[in-house]
Coordinates of C-alpha atoms in Angstrom, one line a residue:
Chain Y
M1 CA 42.2 25.3 2.8
K2 CA 39.7 23.2 0.8
Y3 CA 36.6 21.8 2.4
P4 CA 35.1 19.1 0.1
I5 CA 31.3 18.9 0.1
K6 CA 30.1 16.5 2.7
K7 CA 28.7 13.4 1.2
V8 CA 25.9 11.7 3.1
S9 CA 25.7 8.0 2.6
H10 CA 23.5 5.7 4.7
E11 CA 23.9 2.4 3.0
G12 CA 24.7 -0.3 5.5
K13 CA 25.0 2.2 8.3
Q14 CA 24.1 0.8 11.7
S15 CA 24.8 3.8 13.8
T16 CA 22.2 5.7 15.7
V17 CA 22.3 9.1 17.3
S18 CA 22.9 7.7 20.7
N19 CA 25.9 5.7 19.8
R20 CA 27.4 8.8 18.3
G21 CA 28.0 7.3 14.9
M22 CA 25.6 9.8 13.4
D23 CA 25.5 13.5 14.1
L24 CA 22.3 15.2 15.2
E25 CA 21.8 17.2 12.0
E26 CA 22.0 14.1 9.9
A27 CA 19.5 12.3 12.2
I28 CA 17.1 15.2 12.0
N29 CA 17.4 15.5 8.2
L30 CA 16.8 11.7 7.7
T31 CA 13.8 11.9 10.1
N32 CA 12.3 14.9 8.3
Q33 CA 12.6 13.1 5.0
V34 CA 10.7 10.1 6.4
Y35 CA 8.0 12.5 7.7
I36 CA 7.7 14.0 4.2
D37 CA 7.6 10.6 2.5
R38 CA 4.8 9.5 4.9
D39 CA 3.1 12.9 4.4
R40 CA 3.1 13.3 8.2
A41 CA 4.7 16.7 8.3
Y42 CA 6.7 19.2 6.1
I43 CA 9.7 20.3 8.0
Y44 CA 12.9 21.4 6.4
K45 CA 16.3 23.0 7.1
K46 CA 16.8 26.7 6.4
P47 CA 19.9 27.8 4.5
I48 CA 22.8 29.1 6.6
P49 CA 22.9 32.9 6.5
I50 CA 25.9 34.1 4.6
Q51 CA 27.0 37.7 3.9
V52 CA 28.2 37.9 0.3
V53 CA 30.9 40.6 -0.3
S54 CA 32.4 39.8 -3.7
V55 CA 31.0 37.9 -6.7
Q56 CA 32.8 37.2 -9.9
Y57 CA 30.8 36.8 -13.1
E58 CA 32.7 34.7 -15.6
K59 CA 31.4 34.0 -19.1
R60 CA 29.6 30.8 -19.6
S61 CA 29.7 29.8 -15.9
A62 CA 27.9 30.3 -12.7
A63 CA 28.5 33.4 -10.6
R64 CA 31.4 32.6 -8.2
I65 CA 31.3 34.1 -4.7
T66 CA 34.9 34.9 -3.9
E67 CA 34.4 36.6 -0.5
A68 CA 31.7 36.0 2.0
Y69 CA 31.3 35.5 5.7
Y70 CA 29.0 33.5 8.0
K71 CA 26.5 35.7 9.7
I72 CA 25.2 35.3 13.2
P73 CA 21.9 33.5 12.7
S74 CA 18.8 35.5 13.5
T75 CA 16.5 32.5 13.1
T76 CA 16.7 28.8 13.8
D77 CA 17.8 25.8 11.9
Y78 CA 14.5 24.1 11.1
N79 CA 11.0 25.1 10.5
G80 CA 7.9 23.8 8.8
I81 CA 4.3 22.8 9.3
Y82 CA 2.8 19.9 11.3
R83 CA -0.9 19.2 11.9
G84 CA -1.7 22.6 10.5
R85 CA 0.6 24.4 12.9
Y86 CA 3.8 26.3 12.5
L87 CA 6.7 24.4 14.0
D88 CA 10.2 25.8 14.5
F89 CA 13.3 24.6 16.3
E90 CA 17.0 24.9 16.8
A91 CA 19.2 21.8 17.2
K92 CA 22.4 21.7 19.2
E93 CA 24.9 19.1 20.5
T94 CA 27.0 19.3 23.6
I95 CA 29.9 17.1 24.8
S96 CA 29.4 18.3 28.3
K97 CA 28.2 15.6 30.7
T98 CA 26.4 17.9 33.1
S99 CA 25.0 21.0 31.2
F100 CA 24.3 22.7 28.0
P101 CA 26.2 26.0 27.6
L102 CA 23.9 28.8 26.6
K103 CA 26.6 30.6 24.6
N104 CA 25.6 28.0 21.9
I105 CA 22.3 29.8 21.4
H106 CA 22.1 33.4 20.1
E107 CA 19.8 35.9 21.7
H108 CA 18.1 36.5 18.3
Q109 CA 17.3 32.8 18.2
V110 CA 15.7 32.9 21.6
K111 CA 13.6 35.9 20.5
H112 CA 12.7 34.2 17.3
L113 CA 11.3 31.2 19.2
E114 CA 9.4 33.6 21.5
H115 CA 7.8 35.3 18.5
I116 CA 6.7 31.9 17.1
T117 CA 5.3 30.9 20.4
N118 CA 3.5 34.2 21.0
H119 CA 1.8 33.9 17.6
G120 CA 0.5 30.4 18.3
G121 CA 3.3 28.3 16.8
I122 CA 5.3 25.5 18.3
G123 CA 8.9 26.4 19.2
F124 CA 11.5 24.5 21.0
I125 CA 15.2 23.4 21.0
L126 CA 16.6 19.9 20.6
V127 CA 19.7 19.3 22.6
Q128 CA 21.8 16.2 22.3
F129 CA 24.0 15.3 25.3
K130 CA 26.6 13.2 23.4
S131 CA 28.0 11.8 26.6
I132 CA 24.8 10.0 27.5
G133 CA 23.4 9.7 24.0
K134 CA 20.2 11.4 24.8
V135 CA 18.3 14.1 22.9
F136 CA 16.0 16.4 24.8
L137 CA 13.2 18.6 23.5
L138 CA 12.8 21.8 25.6
D139 CA 10.0 24.2 24.9
S140 CA 10.7 27.8 24.0
R141 CA 9.2 29.1 27.2
H142 CA 11.7 27.2 29.3
V143 CA 14.5 28.3 26.9
S144 CA 13.5 31.9 27.4
R145 CA 13.4 31.5 31.1
F146 CA 16.9 29.9 31.3
Y147 CA 18.2 32.4 28.9
Q148 CA 16.9 35.3 31.0
R149 CA 18.6 33.8 34.0
Y150 CA 21.8 33.6 32.0
L151 CA 21.6 37.3 31.0
E152 CA 20.9 38.4 34.5
N153 CA 23.5 36.3 36.2
S154 CA 26.1 35.8 33.6
G155 CA 28.8 35.2 36.2
Q156 CA 27.0 32.3 37.7
R157 CA 24.6 30.2 35.5
R158 CA 25.7 30.1 32.0
S159 CA 24.1 26.9 31.1
I160 CA 21.0 24.7 31.4
S161 CA 21.9 21.7 33.5
L162 CA 21.2 18.1 32.5
S163 CA 18.9 17.8 35.5
E164 CA 16.9 20.8 34.3
F165 CA 16.5 19.1 30.9
E166 CA 15.3 16.0 32.8
E167 CA 12.8 18.0 34.8
F168 CA 11.4 20.4 32.1
G169 CA 12.3 18.6 28.9
Y170 CA 11.4 15.4 27.1
V171 CA 13.7 12.7 25.9
I172 CA 13.2 11.8 22.2
K173 CA 13.0 8.2 21.4
E174 CA 14.9 6.6 18.6
S175 CA 14.1 3.8 16.2
Y176 CA 15.6 2.5 13.1
A177 CA 13.0 3.9 10.7
L178 CA 12.7 7.2 12.5
R179 CA 16.1 8.1 13.8
L180 CA 14.8 10.8 16.0
D181 CA 11.0 10.7 16.2
Y182 CA 10.6 14.1 17.8
L183 CA 7.0 14.6 16.4
S184 CA 5.8 11.9 18.8
I185 CA 7.0 14.1 21.6
V186 CA 5.4 17.2 19.9
D187 CA 2.1 15.3 19.8
L188 CA 2.4 14.7 23.5
V189 CA 3.6 18.2 24.5
Y190 CA 1.6 20.4 22.2
F191 CA -1.5 18.5 21.1
Q192 CA -2.7 16.7 24.2
A193 CA -5.0 18.4 26.7
P194 CA -3.1 19.0 29.9
Chain B
M1 CA 34.4 42.7 -9.2
K2 CA 33.3 44.1 -5.8
Y3 CA 29.7 44.3 -4.8
P4 CA 29.3 46.6 -1.8
I5 CA 26.6 45.6 0.7
K6 CA 23.4 47.2 -0.2
K7 CA 22.4 49.9 2.3
V8 CA 18.8 50.4 3.0
S9 CA 17.8 53.9 4.0
H10 CA 14.3 55.1 4.0
E11 CA 14.6 58.6 5.5
G12 CA 12.7 61.1 3.4
K13 CA 12.0 58.5 0.8
Q14 CA 8.7 59.2 -1.0
S15 CA 8.7 56.3 -3.4
T16 CA 6.2 53.5 -3.4
V17 CA 6.4 50.1 -5.0
S18 CA 4.1 51.2 -7.8
N19 CA 6.2 54.2 -8.9
R20 CA 9.1 51.8 -9.1
G21 CA 11.4 53.8 -6.8
M22 CA 11.4 51.0 -4.3
D23 CA 11.9 47.4 -5.2
L24 CA 9.6 44.6 -4.2
E25 CA 11.8 43.0 -1.7
E26 CA 12.5 46.2 0.1
A27 CA 8.7 46.9 0.3
I28 CA 8.0 43.5 1.7
N29 CA 10.8 43.7 4.3
L30 CA 9.6 47.1 5.5
T31 CA 6.0 45.9 5.7
N32 CA 7.1 42.8 7.6
Q33 CA 8.9 44.9 10.1
V34 CA 5.7 47.0 10.6
Y35 CA 3.8 43.8 11.1
I36 CA 6.3 42.7 13.7
D37 CA 6.3 46.1 15.5
R38 CA 2.5 46.0 15.7
D39 CA 2.7 42.3 16.8
R40 CA 0.3 41.4 13.9
A41 CA 2.4 38.7 12.4
Y42 CA 5.9 37.3 12.4
I43 CA 7.1 36.8 8.9
Y44 CA 10.7 36.9 7.8
K45 CA 13.0 36.4 4.9
K46 CA 15.0 33.2 4.6
P47 CA 18.7 33.3 3.9
I48 CA 19.7 32.7 0.3
P49 CA 21.0 29.2 -0.2
I50 CA 24.7 29.1 -0.9
Q51 CA 27.0 26.1 -1.5
V52 CA 30.3 26.8 0.3
V53 CA 33.3 25.1 -1.3
S54 CA 36.3 26.8 0.4
V55 CA 36.8 28.5 3.7
Q56 CA 39.9 30.1 5.1
Y57 CA 40.4 30.3 8.8
E58 CA 42.8 33.1 9.7
K59 CA 44.0 33.8 13.1
R60 CA 42.1 36.4 15.1
S61 CA 39.5 36.9 12.4
A62 CA 36.3 35.4 11.2
A63 CA 36.3 32.5 8.9
R64 CA 36.4 33.8 5.3
I65 CA 34.5 31.9 2.6
T66 CA 36.7 32.1 -0.5
E67 CA 34.7 30.0 -2.9
A68 CA 31.0 29.5 -3.0
Y69 CA 28.1 29.3 -5.4
Y70 CA 24.4 30.3 -5.3
K71 CA 22.2 27.2 -5.2
I72 CA 18.9 26.7 -6.9
P73 CA 16.4 27.5 -4.1
S74 CA 14.3 24.6 -3.0
T75 CA 12.1 26.7 -0.8
T76 CA 10.7 30.2 -1.0
D77 CA 11.8 33.7 0.0
Y78 CA 9.6 34.3 3.0
N79 CA 7.8 32.4 5.7
G80 CA 6.3 32.9 9.1
I81 CA 3.3 32.8 11.2
Y82 CA 0.0 34.7 11.0
R83 CA -3.1 34.3 13.1
G84 CA -1.7 31.0 14.3
R85 CA -1.2 29.6 10.7
Y86 CA 1.9 28.9 8.7
L87 CA 2.4 31.3 5.9
D88 CA 4.8 31.0 3.1
F89 CA 5.4 32.9 -0.2
E90 CA 7.8 33.7 -3.0
A91 CA 8.1 37.3 -4.4
K92 CA 8.9 38.1 -8.0
E93 CA 9.0 41.1 -10.2
T94 CA 8.5 41.2 -14.0
I95 CA 9.1 44.0 -16.5
S96 CA 6.7 42.3 -19.0
K97 CA 3.5 44.2 -19.7
T98 CA 1.5 41.2 -20.5
S99 CA 2.6 38.1 -18.5
F100 CA 4.8 36.6 -15.8
P101 CA 7.4 34.1 -17.3
L102 CA 7.3 30.9 -15.3
K103 CA 11.0 30.3 -15.8
N104 CA 11.3 32.7 -12.8
I105 CA 9.9 30.1 -10.5
H106 CA 11.7 26.8 -9.8
E107 CA 9.8 23.5 -9.8
H108 CA 11.0 22.9 -6.2
Q109 CA 9.4 26.1 -5.1
V110 CA 6.1 25.1 -6.6
K111 CA 6.3 21.8 -4.8
H112 CA 7.3 23.5 -1.6
L113 CA 4.1 25.7 -1.7
E114 CA 2.1 22.6 -2.5
H115 CA 3.5 20.9 0.6
I116 CA 2.6 23.9 2.7
T117 CA -1.0 24.1 1.3
N118 CA -1.5 20.3 1.7
H119 CA -0.6 20.5 5.4
G120 CA -3.0 23.3 6.1
G121 CA -0.7 26.3 5.6
I122 CA -1.1 29.4 3.5
G123 CA 1.0 29.5 0.4
F124 CA 1.1 32.0 -2.5
I125 CA 3.3 34.1 -4.8
L126 CA 3.5 37.8 -4.9
V127 CA 4.2 39.1 -8.4
Q128 CA 4.9 42.7 -9.3
F129 CA 4.1 43.9 -12.8
K130 CA 6.5 46.9 -12.9
S131 CA 5.0 48.3 -16.0
I132 CA 1.6 48.9 -14.4
G133 CA 2.8 49.2 -10.8
K134 CA 0.6 46.4 -9.5
V135 CA 1.4 43.6 -7.1
F136 CA -0.8 40.5 -7.3
L137 CA -1.2 37.7 -4.8
L138 CA -1.8 34.3 -6.5
D139 CA -2.7 31.3 -4.3
S140 CA -0.5 28.2 -4.5
R141 CA -3.2 26.1 -6.1
H142 CA -3.4 28.4 -9.1
V143 CA 0.4 28.5 -9.2
S144 CA 0.5 24.7 -9.4
R145 CA -2.2 24.7 -12.1
F146 CA -0.4 27.2 -14.3
Y147 CA 3.0 25.5 -13.7
Q148 CA 1.5 22.2 -14.7
R149 CA 0.3 23.8 -17.9
Y150 CA 3.8 25.1 -18.5
L151 CA 5.3 21.7 -18.0
E152 CA 2.9 20.0 -20.3
N153 CA 2.9 22.5 -23.1
S154 CA 6.3 24.1 -22.7
G155 CA 6.3 25.2 -26.3
Q156 CA 3.1 27.2 -26.0
R157 CA 2.3 28.7 -22.6
R158 CA 5.4 29.5 -20.6
S159 CA 3.9 32.2 -18.5
I160 CA 0.9 33.3 -16.5
S161 CA -0.8 36.2 -18.3
L162 CA -1.7 39.5 -16.7
S163 CA -5.4 38.8 -17.4
E164 CA -5.1 35.5 -15.5
F165 CA -3.6 37.3 -12.5
E166 CA -6.6 39.7 -12.7
E167 CA -9.0 36.8 -12.8
F168 CA -7.5 34.5 -10.2
G169 CA -5.3 36.8 -8.2
Y170 CA -5.8 39.7 -5.9
V171 CA -4.2 43.2 -6.1
I172 CA -2.3 44.3 -3.0
K173 CA -3.1 47.8 -1.8
E174 CA -0.4 50.1 -0.8
S175 CA -0.3 52.8 1.8
Y176 CA 2.5 54.9 3.3
A177 CA 2.6 53.1 6.7
L178 CA 2.3 49.6 5.1
R179 CA 4.0 49.7 1.8
L180 CA 2.5 46.4 0.7
D181 CA -0.3 45.3 3.0
Y182 CA -0.6 41.8 1.8
L183 CA -2.0 40.5 5.0
S184 CA -5.3 42.4 4.4
I185 CA -5.6 40.3 1.3
V186 CA -4.6 37.1 3.2
D187 CA -7.4 37.9 5.7
L188 CA -9.8 38.1 2.8
V189 CA -8.7 35.0 0.9
Y190 CA -7.7 32.6 3.6
F191 CA -9.7 33.6 6.7
Q192 CA -13.2 34.6 5.4
A193 CA -15.8 32.0 4.9
P194 CA -16.6 31.6 1.1

């Protein structure tokens, strides 16, 4: 089965994250590029971890990987530097109308964000509820708390409810120039005195 | 051609980086694990960027990547957080006795380190001269300066000489517990008043 390389084209595109015409990753990547262009932050996407098993070296051409597997990620999707601080987050979408299933996050990723937070960095998740077109930022400490509840009561609460996102998280605003201006929320949550 | 997954075993191993029994990446990974265990820093290796072209989805087994290629890296090997600051570096070995060839570093990586530095982070390269068993830390600003010289005079100076590493860089000390204690040098270079 062939999977052609996804081409990203934005010309004449009117969609926003909330109307579901654009996926979350695309919105974040566009936003990060604007941040870089404006010299506001330097945040980038990490490569996807892949375990390479077989490589063929052919003459006069690039090494071709012929067998490989996706690995369970031990870190998050994005990281970078903002206002001198280390910033790190994982981005997820859900089609659920009521909650975000925690099986979408790996325990290693929760621990990763805890490490970041414990060492003075900024760590969070961005979760898009596609049904209502909202993207929430939820700080790493809340993620850890809900994940702990999930581990301890796996039979009961396997998710973070939308109302918990509304209580403990922050909605990211969208604009045309900045599809998903999450740094404005970061300013509010991590840089303002309480 | 099959490439078995490299197994890392350290039991009873007496080698150090300098006697060339251990490669640089292995030494850095071991050191980073000690830093994590001691809660001194949280620094980790990024995945290698791979462009996936074909994936086979077979029943009851993991997705198998059947065609993929190594991409030119746009970022560095390692990043993380130390003393609240963003830290980022690239690690390279050379067998040359006199200089480090700059073709081993991609322009994107030099720019990446510049971004980090400009936003208040710590960015550098670690270069191991295998012939003399020494590993040097060279700050991003010097890397940029030498890279610029390389771009402008590609016919003449395509490398950073060992004597330039000795003048502008810092030698990393080794010990048994910390194979390559580069954070002691980071303390000296980035956290002490001039």
